[in-house]
């Protein structure tokens, strides 16, 4: 079977240049930036008795958070997802039931009837093909 | 024969060897990132998240600003509020349905700087004429008002200021009446509740209307 070198196509709207760790990091950065800008702005505004100074400092912090966290910078892509080269093809053999968590929880006695039912289904499939 | 039918295929899972290969390449940081929120996939969802979190922070700042001024008590310093001259007192309208109307000018010296705090958007200042008639126990008529906003001067110094709105009665009860002039100022905040400040009773000035029209 032909194996693909490139990762499978992503669903529409999904960004390919920011991995999951990068997303978590981006979220952490904008939480910290926005809250810090708010705190500094509030204290500054309280001292000078002007709420619009608070709004100005908050706006500067929010704009910085937008610039740092929204675009796909390279440092957000340092832990890319490791894709498999190709989806394994099992053919007529039953898939290994021992690797699934459900199968691992069930006692070994239940695996025998499960294996036979899987075998029966795949057997039906091969019959249809011919 | 030759027709395809949907066949229920059990979900395939990768073989154990492949799973272990993937797990070994997994660092704790990558696993933590993967286990964390997986919702910010696109540029637009990230921009939305940042903008609305920042706006929520701003809401918190506004509420905190409002709470910080809860116990604030400041009163305007009113040096002078008195009648300058009564221009006219007339009876307008037809017969019994007519009303008394007076036009006057006044002097006002007031300082609103002690009232101001950082949660105040504007002050609505009103000069109110108060009197009582046999038909109405208390009449309060706004004869002049002004908005003092943040960039405006907090001191009011008015000499011989003509009223904006005539002092008009609901009937014909202005002749010979004792009228008190008072200053009210409404606090309009940036965030929070509105409340009224009233001039001290000792500052208000009184004058008496003449006994006849066209004096």
Coordinates of C-alpha atoms in Angstrom, one line a residue:
Chain A
X1 CA 0.0 0.0 0.0
X2 CA 1.3 3.5 -0.8
X3 CA 2.6 5.4 2.3
X4 CA 2.2 9.1 2.6
X5 CA 5.1 11.2 3.7
X6 CA 3.2 14.3 4.5
X7 CA 0.8 14.5 7.5
X8 CA -2.9 14.0 6.7
X9 CA -4.9 17.1 5.6
X10 CA -6.1 19.2 8.6
X11 CA -9.7 20.2 8.9
X12 CA -10.6 23.7 7.7
X13 CA -9.9 26.5 10.1
X14 CA -7.2 24.6 11.9
X15 CA -3.9 26.4 12.1
X16 CA -1.0 24.3 11.1
X17 CA 1.7 26.7 12.4
X18 CA 0.9 26.5 16.1
X19 CA 1.1 23.3 18.0
X20 CA -0.8 22.4 21.1
X21 CA 1.9 23.5 23.4
X22 CA 2.1 26.7 21.5
X23 CA -1.6 27.3 22.0
X24 CA -1.3 26.7 25.7
X25 CA 1.7 29.1 25.9
X26 CA -0.2 31.7 23.9
X27 CA -3.2 31.5 26.2
X28 CA -0.9 31.8 29.3
X29 CA 0.8 34.9 27.8
X30 CA -2.3 36.7 27.0
X31 CA -3.8 35.9 30.5
X32 CA -0.7 37.3 32.1
X33 CA -0.4 40.4 29.8
X34 CA -4.0 41.5 30.1
X35 CA -4.2 41.0 33.9
X36 CA -0.9 42.7 34.4
X37 CA -1.8 45.7 32.2
X38 CA -5.1 45.9 34.1
X39 CA -3.5 45.9 37.5
X40 CA -0.8 48.5 36.6
X41 CA -3.3 50.7 34.9
X42 CA -5.8 50.6 37.8
X43 CA -3.1 51.5 40.3
X44 CA -1.7 54.3 38.1
X45 CA -5.3 55.7 37.5
X46 CA -6.0 55.5 41.2
X47 CA -2.9 57.6 42.0
X48 CA -3.6 60.3 39.4
X49 CA -7.4 60.2 39.9
X50 CA -8.1 59.6 36.3
X51 CA -9.9 56.5 35.0
X52 CA -8.9 57.2 31.4
X53 CA -5.2 56.7 32.3
X54 CA -6.4 53.2 33.4
X55 CA -8.1 52.6 30.1
X56 CA -5.0 53.8 28.2
X57 CA -2.7 51.4 30.0
X58 CA -5.2 48.6 29.6
X59 CA -5.5 49.3 25.9
X60 CA -1.7 49.2 25.5
X61 CA -1.5 45.9 27.3
X62 CA -4.3 44.4 25.2
X63 CA -2.7 45.5 22.0
X64 CA 0.6 44.0 23.1
X65 CA -1.2 40.7 23.9
X66 CA -2.8 40.7 20.4
X67 CA 0.5 41.2 18.7
X68 CA 2.3 38.5 20.8
X69 CA -0.4 35.8 21.0
X70 CA -2.5 35.9 17.9
X71 CA -0.1 35.6 15.0
X72 CA 1.7 32.2 14.5
X73 CA 5.2 33.1 15.7
X74 CA 7.9 30.4 15.3
X75 CA 8.3 30.0 19.1
X76 CA 4.7 28.7 19.3
X77 CA 5.7 25.7 17.1
X78 CA 8.5 24.2 19.0
X79 CA 6.7 20.9 19.9
X80 CA 5.0 19.8 16.7
X81 CA 2.6 16.9 16.7
X82 CA 4.4 13.7 15.6
X83 CA 2.3 12.3 12.8
X84 CA 2.5 8.6 11.7
X85 CA 3.9 8.0 8.2
X86 CA 0.8 6.0 7.2
X87 CA -2.2 4.5 8.6
X88 CA -1.5 0.8 9.2
X89 CA -3.4 -1.6 7.0
X90 CA -4.5 -4.7 8.7
X91 CA -6.0 -6.5 5.7
X92 CA -7.9 -9.6 6.7
X93 CA -6.3 -10.0 10.1
X94 CA -8.4 -8.9 13.1
X95 CA -7.1 -5.7 14.8
X96 CA -5.1 -6.4 18.0
X97 CA -7.9 -6.2 20.6
X98 CA -5.3 -6.3 23.5
X99 CA -4.1 -2.7 22.8
X100 CA -7.6 -1.1 23.4
X101 CA -8.3 0.1 27.0
X102 CA -11.7 -1.6 27.0
X103 CA -10.2 -4.9 26.0
X104 CA -7.5 -4.6 28.6
X105 CA -10.1 -4.1 31.4
X106 CA -12.1 -7.2 30.4
X107 CA -10.9 -10.5 31.7
X108 CA -9.0 -12.8 29.4
X109 CA -12.0 -15.2 29.1
X110 CA -14.0 -12.5 27.3
X111 CA -11.3 -12.0 24.7
X112 CA -12.0 -15.4 23.0
X113 CA -15.6 -14.7 22.0
X114 CA -14.6 -11.1 21.0
X115 CA -11.8 -12.4 18.8
X116 CA -14.1 -14.9 17.1
X117 CA -16.8 -12.2 16.4
X118 CA -14.2 -9.9 14.9
X119 CA -12.9 -12.8 12.8
X120 CA -16.5 -13.6 11.7
X121 CA -17.1 -10.0 10.6
X122 CA -13.8 -9.7 8.6
X123 CA -14.6 -13.1 7.1
X124 CA -17.9 -11.8 5.9
X125 CA -16.1 -8.7 4.4
X126 CA -13.7 -10.8 2.4
X127 CA -16.5 -13.0 1.1
X128 CA -18.4 -9.9 -0.2
X129 CA -15.3 -8.6 -2.0
X130 CA -14.9 -11.8 -3.9
Chain B
X1 CA -23.8 -8.2 -6.8
X2 CA -21.6 -5.3 -7.8
X3 CA -23.5 -3.0 -5.4
X4 CA -21.7 -1.6 -2.3
X5 CA -23.3 -1.7 1.0
X6 CA -22.2 0.1 4.2
X7 CA -20.3 -2.3 6.4
X8 CA -19.8 -1.6 10.0
X9 CA -16.0 -1.7 10.4
X10 CA -14.7 -1.7 14.0
X11 CA -12.5 1.3 14.7
X12 CA -8.8 0.5 14.1
X13 CA -6.2 1.4 16.7
X14 CA -2.5 1.6 16.0
X15 CA -0.4 -1.4 17.0
X16 CA 1.3 -1.3 20.3
X17 CA 4.7 -0.7 18.8
X18 CA 3.5 2.4 17.1
X19 CA 1.9 3.7 20.2
X20 CA 5.0 3.2 22.2
X21 CA 7.1 5.0 19.6
X22 CA 4.8 8.0 19.8
X23 CA 4.8 8.0 23.6
X24 CA 8.5 7.9 23.9
X25 CA 8.9 11.0 21.7
X26 CA 6.4 12.8 23.9
X27 CA 7.9 15.3 26.4
X28 CA 6.1 16.4 29.5
X29 CA 5.7 19.9 28.1
X30 CA 4.2 18.6 24.9
X31 CA 1.9 16.4 26.9
X32 CA 0.8 19.2 29.1
X33 CA 0.2 21.4 26.1
X34 CA -1.9 18.7 24.5
X35 CA -3.9 18.0 27.6
X36 CA -4.6 21.7 28.0
X37 CA -7.4 23.5 26.1
X38 CA -7.3 22.5 22.4
X39 CA -9.7 25.3 21.3
X40 CA -7.5 28.0 19.7
X41 CA -6.9 26.4 16.4
X42 CA -7.4 29.3 14.1
X43 CA -6.3 32.9 14.0
X44 CA -9.8 34.1 14.4
X45 CA -10.5 32.1 17.5
X46 CA -7.3 33.3 19.1
X47 CA -8.1 37.0 18.3
X48 CA -11.6 36.5 19.7
X49 CA -10.3 35.0 22.9
X50 CA -7.7 37.7 23.4
X51 CA -10.1 40.6 22.7
X52 CA -12.9 39.4 24.9
X53 CA -10.7 38.4 27.7
X54 CA -9.2 41.9 27.6
X55 CA -12.7 43.4 27.7
X56 CA -13.6 41.2 30.7
X57 CA -10.5 42.6 32.4
X58 CA -11.7 46.1 31.6
X59 CA -15.1 45.3 33.1
X60 CA -13.3 44.2 36.3
X61 CA -11.3 47.4 36.4
X62 CA -14.5 49.5 36.0
X63 CA -16.2 47.7 38.8
X64 CA -13.2 48.0 41.0
X65 CA -13.1 51.7 40.2
X66 CA -16.7 52.1 41.2
X67 CA -16.2 50.1 44.5
X68 CA -13.2 52.3 45.4
X69 CA -15.5 55.4 45.5
X70 CA -18.4 54.0 47.5
X71 CA -17.6 55.8 50.7
X72 CA -16.5 59.1 49.1
X73 CA -18.3 62.1 50.5
X74 CA -17.6 65.5 48.9
X75 CA -19.8 68.6 49.1
X76 CA -19.7 71.6 46.8
X77 CA -18.6 74.8 48.4
X78 CA -21.3 77.3 47.5
X79 CA -20.3 80.9 48.4
X80 CA -23.3 82.7 46.9
X81 CA -26.6 81.9 45.4
X82 CA -29.1 84.7 45.4
X83 CA -31.5 86.7 43.3
X84 CA -30.0 89.4 41.2
X85 CA -33.2 91.0 39.7
X86 CA -36.7 90.0 39.0
X87 CA -37.4 90.9 35.4
X88 CA -41.1 90.2 35.1
X89 CA -44.1 88.5 36.7
X90 CA -47.0 87.9 34.4
X91 CA -50.1 85.8 34.1
X92 CA -50.2 84.0 30.8
X93 CA -53.0 82.0 29.3
X94 CA -56.7 82.6 29.3
X95 CA -58.5 83.3 32.6
X96 CA -58.7 80.6 35.1
X97 CA -56.6 78.1 33.1
X98 CA -53.7 80.6 33.0
X99 CA -50.5 80.3 34.9
X100 CA -48.1 82.7 36.6
X101 CA -44.7 83.0 35.0
X102 CA -41.7 84.9 36.4
X103 CA -38.4 85.6 34.7
X104 CA -35.4 86.5 36.9
X105 CA -31.7 86.6 37.0
X106 CA -29.4 85.3 39.7
X107 CA -25.8 85.3 41.0
X108 CA -24.0 82.0 41.7
X109 CA -20.5 81.3 43.1
X110 CA -19.8 77.6 43.6
X111 CA -16.8 75.3 43.7
X112 CA -17.3 71.7 42.7
X113 CA -13.7 70.5 43.0
X114 CA -14.3 68.8 46.4
X115 CA -17.0 66.7 44.8
X116 CA -14.9 65.3 42.0
X117 CA -13.5 61.7 42.1
X118 CA -12.0 59.4 39.4
X119 CA -15.3 57.6 38.9
X120 CA -17.3 60.7 38.0
X121 CA -18.3 61.3 34.4
X122 CA -20.2 64.5 34.8
X123 CA -22.2 66.6 37.3
X124 CA -25.6 67.9 36.4
X125 CA -26.0 71.2 38.3
X126 CA -29.4 72.7 38.7
X127 CA -30.7 75.9 40.3
X128 CA -34.1 75.1 41.8
X129 CA -36.7 77.5 43.0
X130 CA -38.9 76.2 45.8
X131 CA -42.1 77.5 47.2
X132 CA -45.5 76.3 48.5
X133 CA -49.0 77.3 47.6
X134 CA -52.3 76.5 49.1
X135 CA -53.0 74.0 46.2
X136 CA -49.5 72.5 46.1
X137 CA -47.6 71.6 49.3
X138 CA -44.2 71.9 47.7
X139 CA -43.2 73.1 44.2
X140 CA -39.7 72.7 42.9
X141 CA -39.0 74.3 39.6
X142 CA -35.7 74.0 37.8
X143 CA -34.8 77.4 36.4
X144 CA -31.3 76.9 35.3
X145 CA -29.0 73.9 34.7
X146 CA -25.6 73.1 33.3
X147 CA -23.5 69.9 32.8
X148 CA -19.9 70.0 34.2
X149 CA -17.9 67.3 32.5
X150 CA -14.3 66.2 33.2
X151 CA -12.5 68.7 31.1
X152 CA -14.6 71.7 32.2
X153 CA -13.7 74.1 34.9
X154 CA -15.0 73.0 38.3
X155 CA -15.7 76.6 39.5
X156 CA -18.9 78.3 38.6
X157 CA -19.0 82.1 38.7
X158 CA -22.2 83.5 37.3
X159 CA -23.2 87.2 37.6
X160 CA -26.6 88.4 36.6
X161 CA -27.3 85.1 34.9
X162 CA -30.7 85.0 33.2
X163 CA -32.7 81.8 33.9
X164 CA -32.9 79.2 31.2
X165 CA -36.4 78.2 32.0
X166 CA -39.0 80.6 33.4
X167 CA -40.3 80.1 36.9
X168 CA -43.8 79.0 36.1
X169 CA -46.5 77.9 38.6
X170 CA -49.2 75.3 38.1
X171 CA -51.8 78.0 38.8
X172 CA -51.8 81.6 39.8
X173 CA -49.9 81.3 43.1
X174 CA -46.8 83.3 42.6
X175 CA -47.9 86.7 43.8
X176 CA -46.5 87.5 47.2
X177 CA -44.9 84.1 47.6
X178 CA -41.7 83.3 49.5
X179 CA -39.3 81.6 47.0
X180 CA -36.1 79.8 48.1
X181 CA -33.3 79.2 45.6
X182 CA -31.4 76.0 46.1
X183 CA -28.5 74.3 44.2
X184 CA -28.8 70.6 43.4
X185 CA -26.1 68.6 41.6
X186 CA -26.5 65.0 40.2
X187 CA -23.5 62.8 40.2
X188 CA -23.2 60.8 37.0
X189 CA -20.5 58.1 37.4
X190 CA -18.5 56.3 34.8
X191 CA -19.6 53.0 36.5
X192 CA -22.2 52.7 39.2
X193 CA -25.1 54.4 40.7
X194 CA -26.3 58.0 40.3
X195 CA -26.9 60.1 43.4
X196 CA -27.9 63.6 44.1
X197 CA -26.0 66.2 46.1
X198 CA -27.9 69.1 47.7
X199 CA -26.8 72.5 48.8
X200 CA -26.7 73.2 52.5
X201 CA -30.0 74.6 53.8
X202 CA -28.1 77.5 55.4
X203 CA -26.9 78.7 52.0
X204 CA -30.1 79.0 50.1
X205 CA -31.4 82.4 49.6
X206 CA -35.0 83.6 49.9
X207 CA -36.9 86.4 48.2
X208 CA -40.5 87.4 48.0
X209 CA -42.5 87.9 44.9
X210 CA -44.3 91.2 44.4
X211 CA -48.0 91.4 45.2
X212 CA -49.1 92.3 41.7
X213 CA -48.3 91.5 38.1
X214 CA -46.4 94.1 36.0
X215 CA -44.9 95.7 39.0

